[in-house]
Amino acid sequence: MTTQNGPPRPSFNNADHPETRDQLLEHDATLIVSNSVSLTLGGDSLLIVDERSMRKTERGCCGIAGKTAKPTHSIALYNVLDADLSPEGLTITYAEPASKEDVSVSALRYPFAPEEKAAVESWTNRLLDVAYGTAKRYKRLKVLVNPFGGQGHAVKLYSSYAAPVFAAARCQVDVQETTHGGHAVEIVEQLDINAYDAIICCSGDGLPYEVFNGLAKKPNAGEALAKVAVAMVPCGSGNAMAWNLCGTGSVSVAALAIVKGVRTPMDLVSITQGKTRTLSFLSQSFGIIAESDLGTDDIRWMGAHRFTYGFLKRIMRRAVYPCDLAVKVVMDDKQAIKDHYSAYAQSQPPSRSSENTTERPDGLPELVYGTVLDELPKDWEVIPGENLGNFYAGNMAIISKDTNFFPASLPNDGLMDIVTIDGTLSRLTTLKMMTAIPEGDFFDMPDVKIRKALAYRLVPHEKEGYISVDGESIPFEAFQVEIHKGLGTVLSRTGHLYEAEGPKP
């Protein structure tokens, strides 16, 4: 079986130990079916004790076809997709590990006597309640597949790995392939926001960028962005949205995370160039990061490795990217930023109901700081940019696998994280920065300048170059950005933090 990158997030089958089993049986609800199978709801797993598997004559009569069940095994409640009663019995559908990095759909069926139906039905309802928690069951999904994204395998990846998970969870799915750049904007702009709970992007990060901007074009943009969640099945090169919200680069595990996903408010930013206004959900970059991303489109066949190649190639010439830069800074002390992260992490997770979204403003929020065409606000900090090597503003922590570039980034704090690095640093120092990111040491390096900010303006000095917004190229000209707290809605595993390590204490 082909696998995708990334560690599987669900936890599996860890309740086989007698002490764990005794604890579950003592404290949690148990259902006995067929006088030989006990199903017990534990704190985070469903414990199954099947006496039939101990009797050779009854092995294989129920459960997974062609397999012999263990006398005692468990299923993580997170992995339970559905439970259904029929004349054939109680069927529990769940995701089980199919390889080191993937899950696949399996089912167990247990017959029960007619007089047991009421008890079985009550227990089944409780199972689904604890398996889904605050996540909505049977989600209505608009699935957009970009057949050209990444290395061109999105259609096959979706149908082989994600579609079976959505079907087993009884999601209502409407699938549509995009045919050209900007197609998702057109589709979403005409979408009935009352018909879907979420828009699922089978792609890299370019499709979510289009989806948010499609929602932003609606006359009731504020309501649309609050009502319809956005999520990703990772089928591209970077897949940052999936890494941040689902903690994985695996298609099947991401599909499971979407099924169990919790509606989560997320900050979005407005970008103005001239009289044009667009939304960004991930990041904006200028300098070596933008060049390493957009300047390597001709080697997309390398997948995520193209970025590393482009970065190494460019640091050899120690390039600088002169510009005018001004920032509305909220905090620039690293310890203060760490304290801010810690306080948010310990706070109550924000919630966003799909109801009462009509109270949101009809259009997008007004721009507090105007546009790039307006006079620069006097209380903004002007940052010297003649020797700038890298400017990176982030709204999410992880920009690609193993690249937690903005560890202090938070989904809904109303602040963006801005990193600036001098372009005249030695090649050795720059390389050390690159290797420090996976180790979590990047944040504390003295040459890494980090600010939490509400807005910024950047004006390039040169006539040609690259500016990247969510991995997409925008015109190489002056632009201004400001953040909007909780403007967008996404599906995440926890409904609180990104699936990334925060800054080290």
Short mmCIF file of N, CA, C and O in Angstrom, two decimals, residues 364-474:
data_model
loop_
_atom_site.label_atom_id
_atom_site.label_comp_id
_atom_site.label_asym_id
_atom_site.label_seq_id
_atom_site.Cartn_x
_atom_site.Cartn_y
_atom_site.Cartn_z
N LEU A 364 -16.83 42.06 4.26
CA LEU A 364 -15.60 41.90 5.04
C LEU A 364 -15.48 43.03 6.06
O LEU A 364 -16.05 44.10 5.89
N PRO A 365 -14.71 42.80 7.11
CA PRO A 365 -14.51 43.87 8.11
C PRO A 365 -13.85 45.10 7.47
O PRO A 365 -13.07 44.99 6.52
N GLU A 366 -14.17 46.27 7.99
CA GLU A 366 -13.51 47.48 7.52
C GLU A 366 -12.03 47.43 7.89
O GLU A 366 -11.64 46.86 8.91
N LEU A 367 -11.22 48.05 7.05
CA LEU A 367 -9.78 48.08 7.29
C LEU A 367 -9.47 49.18 8.32
O LEU A 367 -9.70 50.36 8.07
N VAL A 368 -8.94 48.77 9.45
CA VAL A 368 -8.63 49.71 10.52
C VAL A 368 -7.49 50.64 10.12
O VAL A 368 -7.49 51.83 10.46
N TYR A 369 -6.53 50.12 9.37
CA TYR A 369 -5.32 50.88 9.04
C TYR A 369 -5.29 51.33 7.59
O TYR A 369 -4.24 51.75 7.09
N GLY A 370 -6.42 51.24 6.89
CA GLY A 370 -6.46 51.68 5.51
C GLY A 370 -5.75 50.72 4.58
O GLY A 370 -5.60 49.53 4.87
N THR A 371 -5.29 51.24 3.45
CA THR A 371 -4.62 50.42 2.44
C THR A 371 -3.20 50.91 2.23
O THR A 371 -2.77 51.91 2.81
N VAL A 372 -2.51 50.22 1.35
CA VAL A 372 -1.14 50.59 1.03
C VAL A 372 -1.07 51.97 0.36
O VAL A 372 -0.01 52.61 0.32
N LEU A 373 -2.20 52.47 -0.14
CA LEU A 373 -2.23 53.78 -0.80
C LEU A 373 -2.38 54.93 0.20
O LEU A 373 -2.18 56.09 -0.16
N ASP A 374 -2.73 54.60 1.44
CA ASP A 374 -2.93 55.64 2.45
C ASP A 374 -1.60 56.04 3.09
O ASP A 374 -0.59 55.34 2.99
N GLU A 375 -1.63 57.17 3.78
CA GLU A 375 -0.44 57.63 4.50
C GLU A 375 -0.10 56.64 5.61
O GLU A 375 -0.98 56.11 6.29
N LEU A 376 1.19 56.40 5.80
CA LEU A 376 1.63 55.45 6.82
C LEU A 376 1.27 55.97 8.21
O LEU A 376 1.60 57.11 8.56
N PRO A 377 0.59 55.15 9.03
CA PRO A 377 0.26 55.58 10.39
C PRO A 377 1.51 55.94 11.18
O PRO A 377 2.54 55.28 11.08
N LYS A 378 1.41 56.99 11.98
CA LYS A 378 2.59 57.53 12.67
C LYS A 378 3.08 56.63 13.81
O LYS A 378 4.23 56.74 14.23
N ASP A 379 2.20 55.75 14.33
CA ASP A 379 2.63 54.93 15.47
C ASP A 379 3.19 53.58 15.04
O ASP A 379 3.41 52.71 15.88
N TRP A 380 3.44 53.40 13.75
CA TRP A 380 4.06 52.16 13.28
C TRP A 380 5.57 52.25 13.42
O TRP A 380 6.17 53.31 13.24
N GLU A 381 6.20 51.11 13.73
CA GLU A 381 7.66 51.06 13.84
C GLU A 381 8.28 50.87 12.46
O GLU A 381 7.94 49.92 11.74
N VAL A 382 9.18 51.77 12.08
CA VAL A 382 9.90 51.66 10.81
C VAL A 382 11.15 50.81 11.04
O VAL A 382 11.98 51.14 11.89
N ILE A 383 11.26 49.72 10.29
CA ILE A 383 12.34 48.76 10.47
C ILE A 383 13.31 48.87 9.29
O ILE A 383 12.88 48.78 8.13
N PRO A 384 14.60 49.07 9.55
CA PRO A 384 15.56 49.17 8.43
C PRO A 384 15.50 47.94 7.54
O PRO A 384 15.55 46.81 8.03
N GLY A 385 15.39 48.16 6.23
CA GLY A 385 15.24 47.04 5.31
C GLY A 385 16.24 46.97 4.19
O GLY A 385 16.10 46.16 3.26
N GLU A 386 17.30 47.79 4.26
CA GLU A 386 18.29 47.81 3.17
C GLU A 386 19.01 46.48 3.03
O GLU A 386 19.36 46.05 1.93
N ASN A 387 19.25 45.79 4.14
CA ASN A 387 19.99 44.51 4.10
C ASN A 387 19.09 43.32 4.46
O ASN A 387 19.59 42.30 4.92
N LEU A 388 17.80 43.47 4.24
CA LEU A 388 16.89 42.38 4.59
C LEU A 388 17.18 41.13 3.77
O LEU A 388 17.31 41.19 2.55
N GLY A 389 17.28 40.00 4.45
CA GLY A 389 17.47 38.73 3.76
C GLY A 389 16.19 37.92 3.69
O GLY A 389 15.93 37.24 2.70
N ASN A 390 15.39 38.03 4.74
CA ASN A 390 14.15 37.27 4.76
C ASN A 390 13.10 38.00 5.59
O ASN A 390 13.36 38.41 6.73
N PHE A 391 11.92 38.16 5.01
CA PHE A 391 10.75 38.66 5.71
C PHE A 391 9.68 37.58 5.60
O PHE A 391 9.35 37.13 4.51
N TYR A 392 9.15 37.19 6.76
CA TYR A 392 8.15 36.12 6.75
C TYR A 392 7.10 36.45 7.82
O TYR A 392 7.42 36.59 9.00
N ALA A 393 5.85 36.59 7.39
CA ALA A 393 4.74 36.83 8.31
C ALA A 393 3.86 35.59 8.32
O ALA A 393 3.43 35.13 7.26
N GLY A 394 3.59 35.05 9.50
CA GLY A 394 2.87 33.79 9.59
C GLY A 394 1.59 33.88 10.40
O GLY A 394 1.53 34.59 11.42
N ASN A 395 0.58 33.15 9.94
CA ASN A 395 -0.68 33.02 10.66
C ASN A 395 -0.89 31.60 11.14
O ASN A 395 -1.84 31.33 11.86
N MET A 396 -0.02 30.68 10.71
CA MET A 396 -0.02 29.30 11.16
C MET A 396 1.41 28.93 11.55
O MET A 396 2.37 29.57 11.10
N ALA A 397 1.56 27.90 12.37
CA ALA A 397 2.89 27.56 12.90
C ALA A 397 3.75 26.83 11.86
O ALA A 397 4.90 27.20 11.62
N ILE A 398 3.20 25.79 11.26
CA ILE A 398 3.96 24.90 10.38
C ILE A 398 3.77 25.33 8.94
O ILE A 398 2.63 25.49 8.47
N ILE A 399 4.86 25.51 8.21
CA ILE A 399 4.74 25.90 6.81
C ILE A 399 4.90 24.71 5.87
O ILE A 399 4.49 24.77 4.71
N SER A 400 5.49 23.64 6.34
CA SER A 400 5.57 22.37 5.61
C SER A 400 6.06 21.32 6.60
O SER A 400 6.42 21.65 7.74
N LYS A 401 6.10 20.08 6.18
CA LYS A 401 6.49 19.01 7.08
C LYS A 401 7.82 19.31 7.79
O LYS A 401 8.79 19.71 7.14
N ASP A 402 7.86 19.13 9.11
CA ASP A 402 9.05 19.33 9.94
C ASP A 402 9.54 20.78 9.95
O ASP A 402 10.67 21.04 10.36
N THR A 403 8.71 21.73 9.52
CA THR A 403 9.13 23.12 9.46
C THR A 403 8.18 23.98 10.29
O THR A 403 7.27 24.63 9.77
N ASN A 404 8.38 23.94 11.60
CA ASN A 404 7.59 24.71 12.55
C ASN A 404 8.24 26.10 12.65
O ASN A 404 8.92 26.41 13.62
N PHE A 405 8.00 26.94 11.64
CA PHE A 405 8.71 28.20 11.51
C PHE A 405 8.19 29.24 12.49
O PHE A 405 8.93 30.12 12.93
N PHE A 406 6.91 29.16 12.83
CA PHE A 406 6.29 30.13 13.73
C PHE A 406 5.72 29.41 14.95
O PHE A 406 4.50 29.30 15.11
N PRO A 407 6.56 28.91 15.85
CA PRO A 407 6.08 28.09 16.97
C PRO A 407 5.15 28.83 17.91
O PRO A 407 4.35 28.21 18.61
N ALA A 408 5.22 30.17 17.95
CA ALA A 408 4.36 30.94 18.85
C ALA A 408 3.06 31.36 18.19
O ALA A 408 2.24 32.06 18.81
N SER A 409 2.83 30.93 16.95
CA SER A 409 1.61 31.31 16.24
C SER A 409 0.40 30.65 16.87
O SER A 409 0.43 29.49 17.27
N LEU A 410 -0.71 31.39 16.94
CA LEU A 410 -1.94 30.91 17.55
C LEU A 410 -3.12 31.15 16.61
O LEU A 410 -3.14 32.14 15.88
N PRO A 411 -4.10 30.24 16.61
CA PRO A 411 -5.18 30.34 15.63
C PRO A 411 -6.07 31.56 15.79
O PRO A 411 -6.57 32.08 14.78
N ASN A 412 -6.26 32.04 17.03
CA ASN A 412 -7.33 33.00 17.24
C ASN A 412 -6.95 34.05 18.29
O ASN A 412 -7.74 34.40 19.15
N ASP A 413 -5.71 34.58 18.16
CA ASP A 413 -5.29 35.61 19.12
C ASP A 413 -5.30 37.00 18.52
O ASP A 413 -4.97 37.98 19.20
N GLY A 414 -5.67 37.13 17.24
CA GLY A 414 -5.73 38.44 16.61
C GLY A 414 -4.39 39.07 16.34
O GLY A 414 -4.28 40.28 16.16
N LEU A 415 -3.32 38.24 16.30
CA LEU A 415 -1.97 38.74 16.04
C LEU A 415 -1.27 37.85 15.02
O LEU A 415 -1.47 36.64 15.01
N MET A 416 -0.46 38.45 14.18
CA MET A 416 0.38 37.68 13.26
C MET A 416 1.81 37.69 13.77
O MET A 416 2.22 38.59 14.50
N ASP A 417 2.58 36.67 13.41
CA ASP A 417 3.97 36.55 13.81
C ASP A 417 4.85 36.97 12.64
O ASP A 417 4.70 36.44 11.53
N ILE A 418 5.77 37.89 12.88
CA ILE A 418 6.64 38.39 11.81
C ILE A 418 8.09 38.08 12.16
O ILE A 418 8.58 38.43 13.23
N VAL A 419 8.78 37.42 11.24
CA VAL A 419 10.19 37.08 11.39
C VAL A 419 10.99 37.86 10.36
O VAL A 419 10.67 37.84 9.17
N THR A 420 12.03 38.54 10.80
CA THR A 420 12.96 39.20 9.88
C THR A 420 14.38 38.74 10.19
O THR A 420 14.76 38.58 11.35
N ILE A 421 15.16 38.53 9.12
CA ILE A 421 16.54 38.05 9.24
C ILE A 421 17.42 38.88 8.31
O ILE A 421 17.07 39.10 7.13
N ASP A 422 18.55 39.31 8.80
CA ASP A 422 19.50 40.10 8.02
C ASP A 422 20.11 39.25 6.90
O ASP A 422 20.47 38.10 7.12
N GLY A 423 20.22 39.83 5.73
CA GLY A 423 20.76 39.10 4.58
C GLY A 423 22.27 39.06 4.52
O GLY A 423 22.83 38.39 3.65
N THR A 424 22.95 39.78 5.42
CA THR A 424 24.42 39.80 5.38
C THR A 424 25.04 38.81 6.36
O THR A 424 26.26 38.80 6.52
N LEU A 425 24.21 37.99 7.00
CA LEU A 425 24.75 36.97 7.91
C LEU A 425 25.59 35.97 7.12
O LEU A 425 25.38 35.76 5.91
N SER A 426 26.50 35.31 7.81
CA SER A 426 27.35 34.32 7.13
C SER A 426 26.52 33.14 6.66
O SER A 426 25.44 32.85 7.19
N ARG A 427 27.02 32.44 5.67
CA ARG A 427 26.33 31.25 5.15
C ARG A 427 26.19 30.20 6.25
O ARG A 427 25.18 29.52 6.35
N LEU A 428 27.21 30.07 7.08
CA LEU A 428 27.17 29.08 8.16
C LEU A 428 26.04 29.39 9.14
O LEU A 428 25.28 28.49 9.55
N THR A 429 25.88 30.67 9.51
CA THR A 429 24.81 31.07 10.43
C THR A 429 23.44 30.79 9.81
O THR A 429 22.53 30.29 10.47
N THR A 430 23.30 31.11 8.52
CA THR A 430 22.03 30.88 7.83
C THR A 430 21.70 29.40 7.78
O THR A 430 20.55 28.99 7.98
N LEU A 431 22.71 28.57 7.52
CA LEU A 431 22.49 27.12 7.50
C LEU A 431 22.11 26.60 8.88
O LEU A 431 21.26 25.72 9.01
N LYS A 432 22.74 27.15 9.93
CA LYS A 432 22.40 26.74 11.29
C LYS A 432 20.94 27.07 11.61
O LYS A 432 20.26 26.32 12.29
N MET A 433 20.46 28.20 11.09
CA MET A 433 19.06 28.56 11.27
C MET A 433 18.14 27.52 10.65
O MET A 433 17.14 27.11 11.25
N MET A 434 18.51 27.08 9.46
CA MET A 434 17.68 26.11 8.75
C MET A 434 17.60 24.79 9.52
O MET A 434 16.53 24.19 9.66
N THR A 435 18.73 24.33 10.04
CA THR A 435 18.75 23.06 10.77
C THR A 435 18.15 23.19 12.16
O THR A 435 17.76 22.19 12.77
N ALA A 436 18.08 24.43 12.67
CA ALA A 436 17.52 24.65 14.02
C ALA A 436 16.00 24.55 14.04
O ALA A 436 15.41 24.32 15.09
N ILE A 437 15.35 24.72 12.88
CA ILE A 437 13.89 24.72 12.85
C ILE A 437 13.30 23.38 13.30
O ILE A 437 12.45 23.35 14.20
N PRO A 438 13.73 22.24 12.72
CA PRO A 438 13.15 20.97 13.18
C PRO A 438 13.45 20.65 14.65
O PRO A 438 12.70 19.91 15.29
N GLU A 439 14.53 21.22 15.19
CA GLU A 439 14.91 20.95 16.58
C GLU A 439 14.19 21.87 17.57
O GLU A 439 14.33 21.71 18.78
N GLY A 440 13.47 22.87 17.05
CA GLY A 440 12.76 23.80 17.92
C GLY A 440 13.64 24.88 18.51
O GLY A 440 13.24 25.56 19.47
N ASP A 441 14.84 25.07 17.96
CA ASP A 441 15.78 26.05 18.50
C ASP A 441 15.79 27.37 17.72
O ASP A 441 16.46 28.33 18.12
N PHE A 442 15.08 27.43 16.61
CA PHE A 442 15.10 28.59 15.72
C PHE A 442 14.61 29.85 16.44
O PHE A 442 15.22 30.92 16.34
N PHE A 443 13.52 29.72 17.17
CA PHE A 443 12.89 30.87 17.82
C PHE A 443 13.87 31.66 18.69
O PHE A 443 13.87 32.90 18.69
N ASP A 444 14.72 30.96 19.42
CA ASP A 444 15.60 31.61 20.40
C ASP A 444 16.94 32.05 19.84
O ASP A 444 17.75 32.64 20.58
N MET A 445 17.19 31.84 18.55
CA MET A 445 18.47 32.28 17.99
C MET A 445 18.54 33.80 17.98
O MET A 445 17.57 34.48 17.61
N PRO A 446 19.66 34.39 18.41
CA PRO A 446 19.75 35.85 18.56
C PRO A 446 19.57 36.62 17.24
O PRO A 446 19.13 37.78 17.27
N ASP A 447 19.91 36.04 16.12
CA ASP A 447 19.80 36.73 14.83
C ASP A 447 18.40 36.63 14.23
O ASP A 447 18.14 37.20 13.17
N VAL A 448 17.51 35.91 14.89
CA VAL A 448 16.12 35.80 14.45
C VAL A 448 15.28 36.83 15.19
O VAL A 448 15.11 36.74 16.40
N LYS A 449 14.78 37.83 14.47
CA LYS A 449 13.96 38.88 15.07
C LYS A 449 12.48 38.50 14.90
O LYS A 449 12.03 38.27 13.78
N ILE A 450 11.74 38.45 16.01
CA ILE A 450 10.35 38.03 15.99
C ILE A 450 9.48 39.10 16.63
O ILE A 450 9.81 39.62 17.71
N ARG A 451 8.37 39.42 15.97
CA ARG A 451 7.42 40.40 16.48
C ARG A 451 6.01 39.85 16.35
O ARG A 451 5.67 39.18 15.37
N LYS A 452 5.17 40.13 17.34
CA LYS A 452 3.72 39.94 17.22
C LYS A 452 3.14 41.27 16.77
O LYS A 452 3.43 42.32 17.36
N ALA A 453 2.31 41.24 15.73
CA ALA A 453 1.88 42.50 15.13
C ALA A 453 0.43 42.44 14.69
O ALA A 453 -0.16 41.37 14.50
N LEU A 454 -0.14 43.64 14.50
CA LEU A 454 -1.50 43.78 13.99
C LEU A 454 -1.52 44.09 12.50
O LEU A 454 -2.51 43.79 11.82
N ALA A 455 -0.44 44.70 12.00
CA ALA A 455 -0.41 45.10 10.59
C ALA A 455 1.03 45.43 10.18
O ALA A 455 1.90 45.60 11.04
N TYR A 456 1.25 45.50 8.87
CA TYR A 456 2.55 45.94 8.37
C TYR A 456 2.40 46.42 6.93
O TYR A 456 1.40 46.13 6.25
N ARG A 457 3.42 47.14 6.47
CA ARG A 457 3.51 47.57 5.07
C ARG A 457 4.91 47.28 4.57
O ARG A 457 5.90 47.58 5.26
N LEU A 458 5.02 46.72 3.38
CA LEU A 458 6.32 46.41 2.77
C LEU A 458 6.35 46.96 1.35
O LEU A 458 5.44 46.69 0.55
N VAL A 459 7.41 47.73 1.05
CA VAL A 459 7.58 48.34 -0.28
C VAL A 459 8.92 47.88 -0.85
O VAL A 459 9.98 48.32 -0.37
N PRO A 460 8.95 46.99 -1.86
CA PRO A 460 10.22 46.55 -2.44
C PRO A 460 10.94 47.70 -3.13
O PRO A 460 10.30 48.58 -3.72
N HIS A 461 12.27 47.68 -3.09
CA HIS A 461 13.06 48.68 -3.79
C HIS A 461 13.35 48.27 -5.22
O HIS A 461 13.49 49.13 -6.09
N GLU A 462 13.48 46.98 -5.45
CA GLU A 462 13.82 46.50 -6.79
C GLU A 462 12.56 46.39 -7.65
O GLU A 462 11.43 46.41 -7.16
N LYS A 463 12.77 46.22 -8.96
CA LYS A 463 11.65 46.21 -9.90
C LYS A 463 11.10 44.81 -10.13
O LYS A 463 9.94 44.65 -10.54
N GLU A 464 11.92 43.78 -9.89
CA GLU A 464 11.48 42.40 -10.14
C GLU A 464 11.83 41.53 -8.95
O GLU A 464 12.84 41.74 -8.28
N GLY A 465 10.99 40.55 -8.72
CA GLY A 465 11.22 39.62 -7.63
C GLY A 465 9.97 38.83 -7.31
O GLY A 465 9.06 38.73 -8.15
N TYR A 466 9.92 38.27 -6.10
CA TYR A 466 8.81 37.41 -5.72
C TYR A 466 8.21 37.84 -4.39
O TYR A 466 8.93 38.15 -3.44
N ILE A 467 6.89 37.84 -4.35
CA ILE A 467 6.14 37.96 -3.10
C ILE A 467 5.18 36.78 -3.06
O ILE A 467 4.40 36.58 -4.00
N SER A 468 5.24 36.01 -1.99
CA SER A 468 4.41 34.81 -1.87
C SER A 468 3.34 35.01 -0.81
O SER A 468 3.63 35.45 0.31
N VAL A 469 2.10 34.72 -1.17
CA VAL A 469 0.98 34.73 -0.23
C VAL A 469 0.35 33.35 -0.24
O VAL A 469 -0.17 32.91 -1.25
N ASP A 470 0.45 32.65 0.88
CA ASP A 470 -0.07 31.28 0.99
C ASP A 470 0.49 30.39 -0.12
O ASP A 470 -0.19 29.49 -0.62
N GLY A 471 1.74 30.65 -0.50
CA GLY A 471 2.38 29.86 -1.54
C GLY A 471 2.05 30.29 -2.96
O GLY A 471 2.55 29.71 -3.92
N GLU A 472 1.20 31.31 -3.11
CA GLU A 472 0.81 31.82 -4.42
C GLU A 472 1.52 33.14 -4.70
O GLU A 472 1.75 33.94 -3.78
N SER A 473 1.85 33.38 -5.96
CA SER A 473 2.55 34.60 -6.34
C SER A 473 1.57 35.76 -6.50
O SER A 473 0.49 35.61 -7.06
N ILE A 474 1.95 36.93 -5.95
CA ILE A 474 1.18 38.14 -6.19
C ILE A 474 2.11 39.16 -6.85
O ILE A 474 3.34 38.98 -6.85
#
